[in-house]
């Protein structure tokens, strides 16, 4: 991977930062956040402005360009990748390390007195605006909204905003109709005494209307906003997507409906003016509910006194708790996904020794096996297929320049997943196709111990996921090892592979308490820069647990792995496992055998079945 | 404990809430926070306004009185105590439980439209004012500062504010002179580009000037404020305390000093007007640094643009990291404290079977033994001496009405500590003087496993204490048990027994990272309402750890127990311990024998020494 040369681009950006055609007043710094107008994590090519200006194309990061400096903030997953992709114009700011300044502190330290800092008000979330604006103001600077994105003005070959056809999902996939979801939402609105709810996150629009799209790669969403009133529904969406008879039928656009379920379809671009109209027409006590992560532009459309902002919307919270139909769909999706991976690993075991399998070949093969499964739609994120030192780049994606050949001498890490119409998968396995070193096995076993510690954890109902994060690290910490990422994220149901409001991370505190039906990943790791990466990831479902005393009837929770793919026993130093951990592995593998074995049998995949049976032989601990 | 009858008091308060002599406009609700003007946790009798109005005298809680309702919020430590102490005029709001409304939400739900909510601006911290004010405003109400405390107007026999003599501490206790502390503070001020620093917390004033007082029981502090400029020092303090030659000498009040170290002494009550004078005289870029927990009144004295607010002050952070002199002092204090407790437990073992030892007698005996030790000053908090069901009241304090006799049939919990001139102690031991039941032993052993899990935890440098909280709960959680309080708090060095900015609790996220030299408590528990309470508490010092891989030179930390008091082995179900935990207990007891044994020997306390040796026999695990 050679870095992107940005000298000319930065020069152009610095010119438009002073050009009265684009800015009311010159700005001394310009912030380029990662997201789009919906604060999406994964974004369409036309929204990849931070990657365009900096060269760094990981999923998280913020670029700031001043007259003299250019700096990029990203987290531990991306330190290596960002260092590789950016040229010397850029300073990498490693978030999470003690000496790294915050964006605000850095700006204050480099800006001349009384500076203006510009940002696109549609791209910056309102909560970030507020924090940044306050910090800058207290140091004598101003954060100013720059209408019209400055990156777009210098991005001559910027791609078009996608506008692809929609998929409708019936009750057999969703369990609840969109009308019932609207009813539930309005009841939450009534509880909080708000009259309007503005849906700004793409996955929330998709979930609410039981629709899916493909405007953003890997995330089955489509560009849209919605405004739900107590008696009205407005959907802001472009293109002829609303001409599709299946969609019209699904949304009952041509039926005679009670007026409160009649959907008014409006152009995507009209959201701001429509919201401003709502904002000016409000009477006292007519509150408007928005996420505090909605864009500054939309938030400002509602006068401050009428805003009701929360970190998580009622849709976000309802979406996180999967109903029985969704949970069954997720189970089915994970069994199919396991079938594909058994095929892949069996194939790799035969092919890797020949020296012909590269990271890209392996990733393509994984996609091929997945695409053979029923209801497969697309991958759920760019496959991380990495061997040897590439494995230490936490969110690595193989490209021709870095593409390495798998061998019997290096660890191979595959983090991949798919979107099926019945569910979303995300699984990481770390394998060795030769003989792992004692050190590699030691590190793998600590990671496995952490994985089990979370997966088997029992905790009282209402516990927040971040309280479980340290369980995943304890075995590593004992030996002076750690990993610089969170342990788990929420997973959507045929939706975004990363979703809120729950997760397992030392980095958040405002996560919602875990409850039965929520689905998260459990993925501790260990990374040795320049050598190898290890991660073991299952998607797990929060379920009630049986405990001796049941927290005085408060209720007990634990996790059930939905992912059912063997964990390579060759990599385990059995003597480092406790008896309980050993039993966990054996019971997990027994379940893989039974459940995935039956499906492999049903699909007539006998060679992969034989591989599964070989890989799930019980571990025996030396006493 | 019979509840305080508050009907008449509430009637009087509701009258003054409408009386123009006391309020500019009638207030429909009045908030009575727990603290004093310094946001102290432990307060002088004259500041116990919340206890006066509600009857509940625990260390944490907020009362709110409206025209119709009276409600009190407190946390899990105090649910039982508050329920016992308050009459039926009051509704107990159990903080931390899912269905308990916040104060703001509750106010919004009960207040008539457009209400005024009053509070004493000297008592409410600025950060709480801000949050409360915002929430009320967004619901159409107003938070208003009421000058002159309304409780004081109805509190006819309110005690005087104390004004006791000061103690000066020389370098052999503090390790650093007050001048050097001022120099270090000014260098932090220069770093942040602030010109003034306002010291509002009593323990910060005491620490900064190497002075101690006794204005507040248990906390060796005195009523004072300080304002530190880059070239000036103002100390706001009342009484003839500054006439004491030792104090004058210590502060060099009569010496010819460089002007920047000359202390200007001013009346305590003049802080607001002096600060307002500072506030009006500021030129641009002259910032004033305050804790965001400073009172609303003082914070408002500085125009918003000039305020520099942080959750933790540089004094708070410097004070938390004990230097070598302080650490050695803390070690000495804990050895002396252990001597006193060995004496006590030996005495209890003999006396309890006679049926003559009550909770109060035991507490007094503990104080008597402590007071025999060198440099003893006073207790560090009200001794929690509780047997049987009283043990389940987490911050129980025995009073004649509740005083229970210790017996061979009930668990006894003693949580106590002292102030010595060289250090502060805080230790909890749970004992049985007969034969504990299998269930009591089971619960005790889970608590012990949690205690050990924290004490023996290894973690990377820079880890925040809250990430260790779940380690203390894991063994309890596995069986469906939990406790409703945090696991640990910072401990001062001959200062407050509870201090920030570090701790071990699921409830905080903004704690400062742990670093070597910090001192916290490790005190998991288990409480069975109506039956018993169990808690095992040591004060522990953060120290560097040896690990195999040392976090890539980031450094490893762990804890060293400073408390060296035997943990009753009779209460341990050895079969529930792992081999590692068993070894921990044995090594801990070996250290108690060596260190405390030597001191008992030196003090000629042979009977207590024999007790120590009996109680520290190694555990043997059945294999």
mmCIF file of C-alpha atoms in Angstrom, chain B residues 104-228:
data_model
loop_
_atom_site.group_PDB
_atom_site.id
_atom_site.type_symbol
_atom_site.label_atom_id
_atom_site.label_comp_id
_atom_site.label_asym_id
_atom_site.label_seq_id
_atom_site.Cartn_x
_atom_site.Cartn_y
_atom_site.Cartn_z
ATOM 1 C CA UNK B 104 -35.452 16.106 37.002
ATOM 2 C CA UNK B 105 -37.928 13.611 35.563
ATOM 3 C CA UNK B 106 -39.747 13.383 38.857
ATOM 4 C CA UNK B 107 -39.991 17.165 39.178
ATOM 5 C CA UNK B 108 -41.341 17.439 35.648
ATOM 6 C CA UNK B 109 -43.936 14.768 36.416
ATOM 7 C CA UNK B 110 -45.259 16.425 39.596
ATOM 8 C CA UNK B 111 -44.869 20.192 39.069
ATOM 9 C CA UNK B 112 -47.642 22.426 37.770
ATOM 10 C CA UNK B 113 -46.840 24.248 34.527
ATOM 11 C CA UNK B 114 -44.240 27.018 34.641
ATOM 12 C CA UNK B 115 -42.975 26.250 38.131
ATOM 13 C CA UNK B 116 -39.983 27.744 39.929
ATOM 14 C CA UNK B 117 -37.636 25.292 41.620
ATOM 15 C CA UNK B 118 -35.429 26.847 44.283
ATOM 16 C CA UNK B 119 -32.022 25.838 45.575
ATOM 17 C CA UNK B 120 -29.255 27.408 47.654
ATOM 18 C CA UNK B 121 -26.616 28.463 45.063
ATOM 19 C CA UNK B 122 -23.788 27.857 47.553
ATOM 20 C CA UNK B 123 -24.808 24.262 48.103
ATOM 21 C CA UNK B 124 -25.501 23.069 44.575
ATOM 22 C CA UNK B 125 -22.441 22.242 42.462
ATOM 23 C CA UNK B 126 -22.271 24.087 39.140
ATOM 24 C CA UNK B 127 -22.412 20.906 37.066
ATOM 25 C CA UNK B 128 -25.570 19.746 38.811
ATOM 26 C CA UNK B 129 -27.122 23.187 38.472
ATOM 27 C CA UNK B 130 -26.457 23.084 34.771
ATOM 28 C CA UNK B 131 -27.977 19.657 34.230
ATOM 29 C CA UNK B 132 -30.961 20.304 36.439
ATOM 30 C CA UNK B 133 -31.569 23.771 35.055
ATOM 31 C CA UNK B 134 -31.474 22.537 31.466
ATOM 32 C CA UNK B 135 -33.872 19.661 32.132
ATOM 33 C CA UNK B 136 -36.310 21.910 33.957
ATOM 34 C CA UNK B 137 -36.142 24.644 31.345
ATOM 35 C CA UNK B 138 -36.844 22.194 28.552
ATOM 36 C CA UNK B 139 -40.023 21.249 30.425
ATOM 37 C CA UNK B 140 -41.070 24.859 30.921
ATOM 38 C CA UNK B 141 -39.883 25.285 34.516
ATOM 39 C CA UNK B 142 -37.086 27.388 36.037
ATOM 40 C CA UNK B 143 -34.345 26.567 38.479
ATOM 41 C CA UNK B 144 -33.787 29.670 40.615
ATOM 42 C CA UNK B 145 -31.054 30.490 43.154
ATOM 43 C CA UNK B 146 -32.540 31.278 46.565
ATOM 44 C CA UNK B 147 -30.150 33.423 48.598
ATOM 45 C CA UNK B 148 -30.189 32.488 52.261
ATOM 46 C CA UNK B 149 -30.875 28.841 52.867
ATOM 47 C CA UNK B 150 -34.584 28.151 53.487
ATOM 48 C CA UNK B 151 -33.849 25.240 55.806
ATOM 49 C CA UNK B 152 -31.789 27.579 57.988
ATOM 50 C CA UNK B 153 -34.819 29.869 58.351
ATOM 51 C CA UNK B 154 -36.873 27.089 59.971
ATOM 52 C CA UNK B 155 -33.946 25.420 61.790
ATOM 53 C CA UNK B 156 -34.252 27.297 65.066
ATOM 54 C CA UNK B 157 -31.570 25.398 66.970
ATOM 55 C CA UNK B 158 -29.055 25.131 64.144
ATOM 56 C CA UNK B 159 -25.523 24.609 65.541
ATOM 57 C CA UNK B 160 -22.700 27.105 64.918
ATOM 58 C CA UNK B 161 -20.169 26.624 62.142
ATOM 59 C CA UNK B 162 -17.065 25.059 63.770
ATOM 60 C CA UNK B 163 -13.763 26.900 63.845
ATOM 61 C CA UNK B 164 -11.192 24.648 65.534
ATOM 62 C CA UNK B 165 -7.400 25.002 65.795
ATOM 63 C CA UNK B 166 -5.154 23.803 63.000
ATOM 64 C CA UNK B 167 -2.420 21.160 62.887
ATOM 65 C CA UNK B 168 0.709 21.865 60.846
ATOM 66 C CA UNK B 169 2.411 18.984 59.050
ATOM 67 C CA UNK B 170 6.122 19.081 58.369
ATOM 68 C CA UNK B 171 8.064 17.393 55.575
ATOM 69 C CA UNK B 172 8.403 14.145 57.511
ATOM 70 C CA UNK B 173 4.659 13.681 56.997
ATOM 71 C CA UNK B 174 4.027 15.364 53.657
ATOM 72 C CA UNK B 175 7.234 14.833 51.670
ATOM 73 C CA UNK B 176 6.643 18.126 49.819
ATOM 74 C CA UNK B 177 6.437 21.680 51.207
ATOM 75 C CA UNK B 178 3.410 23.892 50.559
ATOM 76 C CA UNK B 179 5.646 26.216 48.570
ATOM 77 C CA UNK B 180 6.671 23.421 46.250
ATOM 78 C CA UNK B 181 3.031 22.438 45.899
ATOM 79 C CA UNK B 182 2.182 26.029 44.895
ATOM 80 C CA UNK B 183 5.033 25.987 42.364
ATOM 81 C CA UNK B 184 3.753 22.724 40.871
ATOM 82 C CA UNK B 185 0.203 24.081 40.764
ATOM 83 C CA UNK B 186 1.310 27.253 39.008
ATOM 84 C CA UNK B 187 3.145 25.197 36.443
ATOM 85 C CA UNK B 188 -0.095 23.258 35.722
ATOM 86 C CA UNK B 189 -1.879 26.622 35.489
ATOM 87 C CA UNK B 190 0.702 27.876 33.006
ATOM 88 C CA UNK B 191 0.289 24.687 30.949
ATOM 89 C CA UNK B 192 -3.443 25.334 30.649
ATOM 90 C CA UNK B 193 -2.963 29.071 30.263
ATOM 91 C CA UNK B 194 -5.046 30.015 33.307
ATOM 92 C CA UNK B 195 -4.162 32.921 35.592
ATOM 93 C CA UNK B 196 -6.196 32.010 38.666
ATOM 94 C CA UNK B 197 -7.073 28.841 40.443
ATOM 95 C CA UNK B 198 -9.902 28.697 43.003
ATOM 96 C CA UNK B 199 -9.530 25.999 45.649
ATOM 97 C CA UNK B 200 -13.018 25.120 46.862
ATOM 98 C CA UNK B 201 -12.779 21.564 48.223
ATOM 99 C CA UNK B 202 -11.769 21.497 51.892
ATOM 100 C CA UNK B 203 -9.341 18.598 51.518
ATOM 101 C CA UNK B 204 -7.626 20.406 48.643
ATOM 102 C CA UNK B 205 -7.047 23.501 50.774
ATOM 103 C CA UNK B 206 -5.704 21.306 53.593
ATOM 104 C CA UNK B 207 -3.428 19.307 51.281
ATOM 105 C CA UNK B 208 -2.091 22.372 49.481
ATOM 106 C CA UNK B 209 -1.003 24.158 52.655
ATOM 107 C CA UNK B 210 0.053 21.024 54.589
ATOM 108 C CA UNK B 211 -2.450 21.952 57.287
ATOM 109 C CA UNK B 212 -5.110 19.862 58.939
ATOM 110 C CA UNK B 213 -8.130 20.780 61.045
ATOM 111 C CA UNK B 214 -11.072 19.231 62.793
ATOM 112 C CA UNK B 215 -14.044 21.306 61.689
ATOM 113 C CA UNK B 216 -15.727 18.250 60.179
ATOM 114 C CA UNK B 217 -15.877 15.055 62.197
ATOM 115 C CA UNK B 218 -13.659 12.275 60.801
ATOM 116 C CA UNK B 219 -12.201 14.477 58.038
ATOM 117 C CA UNK B 220 -9.158 16.469 59.189
ATOM 118 C CA UNK B 221 -10.172 19.581 57.281
ATOM 119 C CA UNK B 222 -11.124 23.152 58.142
ATOM 120 C CA UNK B 223 -13.480 25.660 56.563
ATOM 121 C CA UNK B 224 -11.481 27.693 54.095
ATOM 122 C CA UNK B 225 -11.139 28.638 50.453
ATOM 123 C CA UNK B 226 -8.028 29.662 48.595
ATOM 124 C CA UNK B 227 -7.436 31.626 45.421
ATOM 125 C CA UNK B 228 -4.047 31.074 43.831
#
